[in-house]
Amino acid sequence: YDSVESDRIEVEGLFVSRFERNVCIMEFTGQWCSWCPAGAQLLQMLVSEVYKDQAYAMAFHNDDSMAIQAESDLKSIFAWVDYPAYVTDMRDCGSLSGSGCRLSIEKSLYDIPTHCGVAVSCVKDNEGFKATARLFSENTMEYRMAAYVVEDKVIAEQTVSGNVNRHVVRKMLSSSVAGDKLGVVSRGEEKSVNYDFELDPAWNADNATVVILAIDMEGHVNNMAICEVDGGNTDYEERKL
């Protein structure tokens, strides 16, 4: 400008998703575990207060009345030693004590970009329930989709104290913890998957939800959505400006 030329500079743009980021915290616990009630209390505080509407918990039980095969499958991948443990977005694993879980949530929220939106609805029919999960991709890439049924406030005695168990994973709807293949989803494309399922008569449908996880090429949860099993409808969550 005016015969003066500045030094060349490079500017790198940061991709900002149109979708809000929801973080998945998998809790690994058991009725027999003396340390697990304290871990559950810490996690409940994080998801209901500190990161409310940003982080969501799923409790996988080990060797008790609420255990399902998915807990063993996940342990074979992440190989934690002690209980209670956590896995954030199927990426970071650690003991559910101290500040590790909180730092891991913040890493997902602020350091790892979201590149897809997830929506889910669920209706009751004569045969049981039908959940429809949708994924909208902002980048062309491969995805998998994992689906679970979660029941909150399950009454079951704990070895140490209390009998109310939060966000218990009751059933896996997808074919594996790695999720069902969606294949390559192009930028601006939407794909959907239907899941038909039944609830055990002993479960409380009023406290049950469907949880959908969008899993990227690295096997990490990039985003998620949750809705009630009976008439729930969670649309894509647009990012608040």
PDB file of C-alpha atoms in Angstrom:
ATOM      1  CA  TYR A   1       0.000   0.000   0.000  1.00  0.00           C
ATOM      2  CA  ASP A   2       1.400   3.415  -1.008  1.00  0.00           C
ATOM      3  CA  SER A   3       4.529   1.677  -2.393  1.00  0.00           C
ATOM      4  CA  VAL A   4       5.113  -0.176   0.912  1.00  0.00           C
ATOM      5  CA  GLU A   5       4.828  -3.971   0.922  1.00  0.00           C
ATOM      6  CA  SER A   6       4.405  -5.791   4.199  1.00  0.00           C
ATOM      7  CA  ASP A   7       5.856  -9.174   5.104  1.00  0.00           C
ATOM      8  CA  ARG A   8       3.777 -12.136   3.982  1.00  0.00           C
ATOM      9  CA  ILE A   9       1.701 -13.731   6.708  1.00  0.00           C
ATOM     10  CA  GLU A  10      -0.296 -16.952   6.711  1.00  0.00           C
ATOM     11  CA  VAL A  11      -3.730 -17.174   8.255  1.00  0.00           C
ATOM     12  CA  GLU A  12      -5.224 -20.536   9.158  1.00  0.00           C
ATOM     13  CA  GLY A  13      -9.002 -20.633   9.560  1.00  0.00           C
ATOM     14  CA  LEU A  14     -10.578 -22.624  12.391  1.00  0.00           C
ATOM     15  CA  PHE A  15     -13.603 -24.692  11.439  1.00  0.00           C
ATOM     16  CA  VAL A  16     -16.605 -23.905  13.626  1.00  0.00           C
ATOM     17  CA  SER A  17     -19.497 -26.330  13.532  1.00  0.00           C
ATOM     18  CA  ARG A  18     -23.095 -25.205  13.301  1.00  0.00           C
ATOM     19  CA  PHE A  19     -23.940 -27.864  15.899  1.00  0.00           C
ATOM     20  CA  GLU A  20     -23.579 -27.862  19.662  1.00  0.00           C
ATOM     21  CA  ARG A  21     -21.149 -30.392  21.093  1.00  0.00           C
ATOM     22  CA  ASN A  22     -22.559 -33.043  23.434  1.00  0.00           C
ATOM     23  CA  VAL A  23     -20.029 -35.120  25.369  1.00  0.00           C
ATOM     24  CA  CYS A  24     -20.513 -38.788  26.273  1.00  0.00           C
ATOM     25  CA  ILE A  25     -19.176 -39.939  29.659  1.00  0.00           C
ATOM     26  CA  MET A  26     -19.230 -43.707  30.140  1.00  0.00           C
ATOM     27  CA  GLU A  27     -19.111 -44.672  33.807  1.00  0.00           C
ATOM     28  CA  PHE A  28     -17.954 -48.153  34.845  1.00  0.00           C
ATOM     29  CA  THR A  29     -19.275 -49.262  38.193  1.00  0.00           C
ATOM     30  CA  GLY A  30     -20.730 -52.128  40.208  1.00  0.00           C
ATOM     31  CA  GLN A  31     -22.958 -52.796  43.200  1.00  0.00           C
ATOM     32  CA  TRP A  32     -20.070 -54.570  44.910  1.00  0.00           C
ATOM     33  CA  CYS A  33     -17.694 -51.579  44.568  1.00  0.00           C
ATOM     34  CA  SER A  34     -17.069 -49.622  47.782  1.00  0.00           C
ATOM     35  CA  TRP A  35     -15.601 -46.600  45.938  1.00  0.00           C
ATOM     36  CA  CYS A  36     -18.263 -46.410  43.232  1.00  0.00           C
ATOM     37  CA  PRO A  37     -20.951 -44.397  45.101  1.00  0.00           C
ATOM     38  CA  ALA A  38     -18.476 -41.520  45.527  1.00  0.00           C
ATOM     39  CA  GLY A  39     -17.551 -41.726  41.845  1.00  0.00           C
ATOM     40  CA  ALA A  40     -21.206 -41.736  40.838  1.00  0.00           C
ATOM     41  CA  GLN A  41     -21.844 -38.682  42.993  1.00  0.00           C
ATOM     42  CA  LEU A  42     -18.944 -36.822  41.363  1.00  0.00           C
ATOM     43  CA  LEU A  43     -20.147 -37.698  37.871  1.00  0.00           C
ATOM     44  CA  GLN A  44     -23.718 -36.705  38.655  1.00  0.00           C
ATOM     45  CA  MET A  45     -22.502 -33.316  39.835  1.00  0.00           C
ATOM     46  CA  LEU A  46     -20.532 -32.822  36.612  1.00  0.00           C
ATOM     47  CA  VAL A  47     -23.368 -33.727  34.227  1.00  0.00           C
ATOM     48  CA  SER A  48     -26.207 -32.065  36.161  1.00  0.00           C
ATOM     49  CA  GLU A  49     -24.466 -28.888  37.341  1.00  0.00           C
ATOM     50  CA  VAL A  50     -21.054 -28.051  35.899  1.00  0.00           C
ATOM     51  CA  TYR A  51     -21.690 -29.298  32.333  1.00  0.00           C
ATOM     52  CA  LYS A  52     -25.478 -29.470  32.309  1.00  0.00           C
ATOM     53  CA  ASP A  53     -26.856 -29.982  28.783  1.00  0.00           C
ATOM     54  CA  GLN A  54     -23.293 -30.440  27.523  1.00  0.00           C
ATOM     55  CA  ALA A  55     -22.185 -33.776  29.014  1.00  0.00           C
ATOM     56  CA  TYR A  56     -24.278 -36.929  29.431  1.00  0.00           C
ATOM     57  CA  ALA A  57     -23.558 -40.021  31.519  1.00  0.00           C
ATOM     58  CA  MET A  58     -24.036 -43.715  30.760  1.00  0.00           C
ATOM     59  CA  ALA A  59     -23.357 -46.221  33.551  1.00  0.00           C
ATOM     60  CA  PHE A  60     -22.101 -49.671  32.566  1.00  0.00           C
ATOM     61  CA  HIS A  61     -22.262 -52.149  35.455  1.00  0.00           C
ATOM     62  CA  ASN A  62     -19.811 -54.952  36.129  1.00  0.00           C
ATOM     63  CA  ASP A  63     -20.658 -58.339  37.633  1.00  0.00           C
ATOM     64  CA  ASP A  64     -23.977 -57.393  39.214  1.00  0.00           C
ATOM     65  CA  SER A  65     -27.715 -57.497  38.470  1.00  0.00           C
ATOM     66  CA  MET A  66     -27.460 -54.627  35.961  1.00  0.00           C
ATOM     67  CA  ALA A  67     -24.432 -55.835  33.986  1.00  0.00           C
ATOM     68  CA  ILE A  68     -24.603 -56.321  30.201  1.00  0.00           C
ATOM     69  CA  GLN A  69     -22.063 -57.697  27.721  1.00  0.00           C
ATOM     70  CA  ALA A  70     -21.195 -54.240  26.403  1.00  0.00           C
ATOM     71  CA  GLU A  71     -19.288 -53.477  29.628  1.00  0.00           C
ATOM     72  CA  SER A  72     -16.866 -56.349  28.990  1.00  0.00           C
ATOM     73  CA  ASP A  73     -16.545 -55.372  25.326  1.00  0.00           C
ATOM     74  CA  LEU A  74     -15.610 -51.805  26.246  1.00  0.00           C
ATOM     75  CA  LYS A  75     -13.171 -52.973  28.903  1.00  0.00           C
ATOM     76  CA  SER A  76     -11.368 -55.100  26.334  1.00  0.00           C
ATOM     77  CA  ILE A  77     -10.791 -51.895  24.338  1.00  0.00           C
ATOM     78  CA  PHE A  78      -9.893 -49.401  27.073  1.00  0.00           C
ATOM     79  CA  ALA A  79      -8.457 -51.812  29.668  1.00  0.00           C
ATOM     80  CA  TRP A  80      -9.018 -49.843  32.870  1.00  0.00           C
ATOM     81  CA  VAL A  81      -7.892 -51.550  36.068  1.00  0.00           C
ATOM     82  CA  ASP A  82      -9.835 -49.964  38.908  1.00  0.00           C
ATOM     83  CA  TYR A  83     -13.480 -49.141  39.530  1.00  0.00           C
ATOM     84  CA  PRO A  84     -15.086 -46.676  39.229  1.00  0.00           C
ATOM     85  CA  ALA A  85     -13.643 -45.639  35.881  1.00  0.00           C
ATOM     86  CA  TYR A  86     -14.714 -43.304  33.095  1.00  0.00           C
ATOM     87  CA  VAL A  87     -14.238 -43.112  29.336  1.00  0.00           C
ATOM     88  CA  THR A  88     -14.893 -39.750  27.667  1.00  0.00           C
ATOM     89  CA  ASP A  89     -16.152 -39.867  24.072  1.00  0.00           C
ATOM     90  CA  MET A  90     -14.566 -43.332  23.704  1.00  0.00           C
ATOM     91  CA  ARG A  91     -11.183 -41.560  23.772  1.00  0.00           C
ATOM     92  CA  ASP A  92      -9.837 -40.772  27.259  1.00  0.00           C
ATOM     93  CA  CYS A  93      -9.963 -43.306  30.088  1.00  0.00           C
ATOM     94  CA  GLY A  94      -9.211 -42.859  33.782  1.00  0.00           C
ATOM     95  CA  SER A  95     -10.227 -43.315  37.388  1.00  0.00           C
ATOM     96  CA  LEU A  96     -13.462 -41.574  38.320  1.00  0.00           C
ATOM     97  CA  SER A  97     -11.916 -39.494  41.060  1.00  0.00           C
ATOM     98  CA  GLY A  98     -10.065 -36.196  41.231  1.00  0.00           C
ATOM     99  CA  SER A  99     -10.037 -33.809  38.279  1.00  0.00           C
ATOM    100  CA  GLY A 100      -9.306 -36.228  35.429  1.00  0.00           C
ATOM    101  CA  CYS A 101     -12.887 -36.614  34.244  1.00  0.00           C
ATOM    102  CA  ARG A 102     -13.520 -32.868  34.345  1.00  0.00           C
ATOM    103  CA  LEU A 103     -10.402 -32.098  32.317  1.00  0.00           C
ATOM    104  CA  SER A 104     -11.369 -34.768  29.820  1.00  0.00           C
ATOM    105  CA  ILE A 105     -14.826 -33.218  29.348  1.00  0.00           C
ATOM    106  CA  GLU A 106     -13.266 -29.806  28.741  1.00  0.00           C
ATOM    107  CA  LYS A 107     -10.911 -31.307  26.170  1.00  0.00           C
ATOM    108  CA  SER A 108     -13.904 -32.568  24.194  1.00  0.00           C
ATOM    109  CA  LEU A 109     -15.813 -29.306  24.542  1.00  0.00           C
ATOM    110  CA  TYR A 110     -13.039 -26.865  23.692  1.00  0.00           C
ATOM    111  CA  ASP A 111     -10.203 -28.670  21.904  1.00  0.00           C
ATOM    112  CA  ILE A 112     -11.828 -31.227  19.618  1.00  0.00           C
ATOM    113  CA  PRO A 113     -14.101 -29.812  16.892  1.00  0.00           C
ATOM    114  CA  THR A 114     -17.545 -31.206  16.212  1.00  0.00           C
ATOM    115  CA  HIS A 115     -18.173 -32.047  12.575  1.00  0.00           C
ATOM    116  CA  CYS A 116     -21.636 -33.607  12.694  1.00  0.00           C
ATOM    117  CA  GLY A 117     -25.064 -33.225  14.234  1.00  0.00           C
ATOM    118  CA  VAL A 118     -27.137 -36.047  15.721  1.00  0.00           C
ATOM    119  CA  ALA A 119     -30.921 -36.247  16.105  1.00  0.00           C
ATOM    120  CA  VAL A 120     -33.139 -39.010  17.498  1.00  0.00           C
ATOM    121  CA  SER A 121     -36.837 -39.694  17.950  1.00  0.00           C
ATOM    122  CA  CYS A 122     -38.631 -42.674  19.437  1.00  0.00           C
ATOM    123  CA  VAL A 123     -42.226 -43.903  19.354  1.00  0.00           C
ATOM    124  CA  LYS A 124     -44.123 -46.765  20.923  1.00  0.00           C
ATOM    125  CA  ASP A 125     -45.960 -49.237  18.710  1.00  0.00           C
ATOM    126  CA  ASN A 126     -47.741 -52.544  19.194  1.00  0.00           C
ATOM    127  CA  GLU A 127     -44.529 -54.538  18.988  1.00  0.00           C
ATOM    128  CA  GLY A 128     -42.455 -52.333  21.295  1.00  0.00           C
ATOM    129  CA  PHE A 129     -40.516 -49.196  20.392  1.00  0.00           C
ATOM    130  CA  LYS A 130     -38.931 -47.756  17.253  1.00  0.00           C
ATOM    131  CA  ALA A 131     -36.076 -45.265  17.438  1.00  0.00           C
ATOM    132  CA  THR A 132     -34.985 -43.275  14.386  1.00  0.00           C
ATOM    133  CA  ALA A 133     -31.477 -41.825  14.573  1.00  0.00           C
ATOM    134  CA  ARG A 134     -30.188 -39.257  12.082  1.00  0.00           C
ATOM    135  CA  LEU A 135     -26.703 -37.926  11.386  1.00  0.00           C
ATOM    136  CA  PHE A 136     -25.872 -34.805   9.365  1.00  0.00           C
ATOM    137  CA  SER A 137     -22.217 -34.488   8.362  1.00  0.00           C
ATOM    138  CA  GLU A 138     -20.344 -31.235   7.796  1.00  0.00           C
ATOM    139  CA  ASN A 139     -17.305 -33.079   6.397  1.00  0.00           C
ATOM    140  CA  THR A 140     -17.068 -35.990   3.983  1.00  0.00           C
ATOM    141  CA  MET A 141     -15.964 -38.891   6.169  1.00  0.00           C
ATOM    142  CA  GLU A 142     -16.844 -42.323   7.491  1.00  0.00           C
ATOM    143  CA  TYR A 143     -19.072 -42.750  10.518  1.00  0.00           C
ATOM    144  CA  ARG A 144     -20.464 -45.455  12.725  1.00  0.00           C
ATOM    145  CA  MET A 145     -23.534 -45.139  14.924  1.00  0.00           C
ATOM    146  CA  ALA A 146     -23.940 -46.799  18.325  1.00  0.00           C
ATOM    147  CA  ALA A 147     -27.273 -46.947  20.155  1.00  0.00           C
ATOM    148  CA  TYR A 148     -28.247 -47.823  23.733  1.00  0.00           C
ATOM    149  CA  VAL A 149     -31.260 -47.868  26.037  1.00  0.00           C
ATOM    150  CA  VAL A 150     -30.544 -46.163  29.372  1.00  0.00           C
ATOM    151  CA  GLU A 151     -32.754 -46.239  32.469  1.00  0.00           C
ATOM    152  CA  ASP A 152     -32.345 -43.641  35.197  1.00  0.00           C
ATOM    153  CA  LYS A 153     -33.040 -44.035  38.924  1.00  0.00           C
ATOM    154  CA  VAL A 154     -32.893 -47.825  39.017  1.00  0.00           C
ATOM    155  CA  ILE A 155     -33.598 -49.219  42.480  1.00  0.00           C
ATOM    156  CA  ALA A 156     -30.932 -51.794  43.379  1.00  0.00           C
ATOM    157  CA  GLU A 157     -29.026 -52.179  46.612  1.00  0.00           C
ATOM    158  CA  GLN A 158     -25.441 -50.929  46.755  1.00  0.00           C
ATOM    159  CA  THR A 159     -22.896 -52.748  48.904  1.00  0.00           C
ATOM    160  CA  VAL A 160     -21.855 -49.597  50.733  1.00  0.00           C
ATOM    161  CA  SER A 161     -24.891 -47.328  50.860  1.00  0.00           C
ATOM    162  CA  GLY A 162     -27.944 -46.213  48.924  1.00  0.00           C
ATOM    163  CA  ASN A 163     -30.065 -48.030  46.364  1.00  0.00           C
ATOM    164  CA  VAL A 164     -30.680 -45.531  43.541  1.00  0.00           C
ATOM    165  CA  ASN A 165     -28.518 -46.104  40.475  1.00  0.00           C
ATOM    166  CA  ARG A 166     -28.331 -43.342  37.874  1.00  0.00           C
ATOM    167  CA  HIS A 167     -28.295 -43.598  34.044  1.00  0.00           C
ATOM    168  CA  VAL A 168     -27.916 -47.404  33.903  1.00  0.00           C
ATOM    169  CA  VAL A 169     -27.252 -48.819  30.431  1.00  0.00           C
ATOM    170  CA  ARG A 170     -29.851 -51.566  30.026  1.00  0.00           C
ATOM    171  CA  LYS A 171     -29.473 -52.656  26.427  1.00  0.00           C
ATOM    172  CA  MET A 172     -27.270 -52.106  23.386  1.00  0.00           C
ATOM    173  CA  LEU A 173     -29.294 -51.608  20.194  1.00  0.00           C
ATOM    174  CA  SER A 174     -26.412 -51.403  17.727  1.00  0.00           C
ATOM    175  CA  SER A 175     -24.548 -54.521  16.628  1.00  0.00           C
ATOM    176  CA  SER A 176     -21.474 -53.711  18.721  1.00  0.00           C
ATOM    177  CA  VAL A 177     -19.918 -51.038  20.940  1.00  0.00           C
ATOM    178  CA  ALA A 178     -17.986 -49.907  17.850  1.00  0.00           C
ATOM    179  CA  GLY A 179     -21.331 -48.995  16.259  1.00  0.00           C
ATOM    180  CA  ASP A 180     -23.059 -49.852  13.002  1.00  0.00           C
ATOM    181  CA  LYS A 181     -21.352 -48.767   9.785  1.00  0.00           C
ATOM    182  CA  LEU A 182     -22.896 -45.787   8.006  1.00  0.00           C
ATOM    183  CA  GLY A 183     -20.138 -45.741   5.410  1.00  0.00           C
ATOM    184  CA  VAL A 184     -18.897 -42.488   3.940  1.00  0.00           C
ATOM    185  CA  VAL A 185     -21.270 -39.602   4.597  1.00  0.00           C
ATOM    186  CA  SER A 186     -20.698 -36.697   2.232  1.00  0.00           C
ATOM    187  CA  ARG A 187     -20.554 -33.106   3.363  1.00  0.00           C
ATOM    188  CA  GLY A 188     -24.098 -31.798   3.699  1.00  0.00           C
ATOM    189  CA  GLU A 189     -25.574 -35.316   3.580  1.00  0.00           C
ATOM    190  CA  GLU A 190     -27.887 -36.925   6.128  1.00  0.00           C
ATOM    191  CA  LYS A 191     -28.138 -40.620   6.926  1.00  0.00           C
ATOM    192  CA  SER A 192     -30.607 -42.354   9.222  1.00  0.00           C
ATOM    193  CA  VAL A 193     -30.889 -45.696  11.030  1.00  0.00           C
ATOM    194  CA  ASN A 194     -33.943 -47.315  12.619  1.00  0.00           C
ATOM    195  CA  TYR A 195     -33.749 -49.422  15.770  1.00  0.00           C
ATOM    196  CA  ASP A 196     -36.670 -51.626  16.859  1.00  0.00           C
ATOM    197  CA  PHE A 197     -36.565 -52.849  20.447  1.00  0.00           C
ATOM    198  CA  GLU A 198     -38.556 -53.949  23.475  1.00  0.00           C
ATOM    199  CA  LEU A 199     -38.193 -53.047  27.128  1.00  0.00           C
ATOM    200  CA  ASP A 200     -38.050 -55.565  29.955  1.00  0.00           C
ATOM    201  CA  PRO A 201     -41.345 -55.339  31.897  1.00  0.00           C
ATOM    202  CA  ALA A 202     -39.311 -54.735  35.065  1.00  0.00           C
ATOM    203  CA  TRP A 203     -37.833 -51.521  33.647  1.00  0.00           C
ATOM    204  CA  ASN A 204     -39.516 -48.162  34.124  1.00  0.00           C
ATOM    205  CA  ALA A 205     -40.283 -46.790  30.654  1.00  0.00           C
ATOM    206  CA  ASP A 206     -40.909 -43.334  32.128  1.00  0.00           C
ATOM    207  CA  ASN A 207     -37.230 -43.174  33.140  1.00  0.00           C
ATOM    208  CA  ALA A 208     -35.853 -44.751  29.954  1.00  0.00           C
ATOM    209  CA  THR A 209     -34.058 -42.966  27.124  1.00  0.00           C
ATOM    210  CA  VAL A 210     -32.401 -43.834  23.837  1.00  0.00           C
ATOM    211  CA  VAL A 211     -28.800 -42.649  23.487  1.00  0.00           C
ATOM    212  CA  ILE A 212     -27.241 -42.298  20.018  1.00  0.00           C
ATOM    213  CA  LEU A 213     -23.476 -41.924  19.548  1.00  0.00           C
ATOM    214  CA  ALA A 214     -21.884 -40.694  16.301  1.00  0.00           C
ATOM    215  CA  ILE A 215     -18.471 -42.379  16.097  1.00  0.00           C
ATOM    216  CA  ASP A 216     -15.767 -41.106  13.751  1.00  0.00           C
ATOM    217  CA  MET A 217     -13.011 -42.892  11.815  1.00  0.00           C
ATOM    218  CA  GLU A 218     -10.753 -42.943  14.869  1.00  0.00           C
ATOM    219  CA  GLY A 219     -13.381 -44.683  16.966  1.00  0.00           C
ATOM    220  CA  HIS A 220     -14.190 -41.587  19.029  1.00  0.00           C
ATOM    221  CA  VAL A 221     -17.610 -40.135  19.780  1.00  0.00           C
ATOM    222  CA  ASN A 222     -17.861 -36.851  17.896  1.00  0.00           C
ATOM    223  CA  ASN A 223     -21.384 -36.000  18.968  1.00  0.00           C
ATOM    224  CA  MET A 224     -24.448 -37.587  20.538  1.00  0.00           C
ATOM    225  CA  ALA A 225     -28.178 -37.191  21.147  1.00  0.00           C
ATOM    226  CA  ILE A 226     -30.649 -38.532  23.687  1.00  0.00           C
ATOM    227  CA  CYS A 227     -34.451 -38.757  23.820  1.00  0.00           C
ATOM    228  CA  GLU A 228     -37.201 -40.407  25.852  1.00  0.00           C
ATOM    229  CA  VAL A 229     -38.300 -43.835  24.616  1.00  0.00           C
ATOM    230  CA  ASP A 230     -42.006 -43.009  24.670  1.00  0.00           C
ATOM    231  CA  GLY A 231     -42.623 -40.144  22.247  1.00  0.00           C
ATOM    232  CA  GLY A 232     -39.230 -38.453  22.585  1.00  0.00           C
ATOM    233  CA  ASN A 233     -37.971 -36.214  19.790  1.00  0.00           C
ATOM    234  CA  THR A 234     -34.584 -34.487  19.885  1.00  0.00           C
ATOM    235  CA  ASP A 235     -33.780 -32.536  16.730  1.00  0.00           C
ATOM    236  CA  TYR A 236     -30.348 -31.327  15.641  1.00  0.00           C
ATOM    237  CA  GLU A 237     -29.074 -28.881  18.230  1.00  0.00           C
ATOM    238  CA  GLU A 238     -27.892 -25.728  16.525  1.00  0.00           C
ATOM    239  CA  ARG A 239     -24.927 -23.950  18.037  1.00  0.00           C
ATOM    240  CA  LYS A 240     -25.812 -20.901  20.107  1.00  0.00           C
ATOM    241  CA  LEU A 241     -24.046 -17.797  18.821  1.00  0.00           C
TER     242      LEU A 241
END
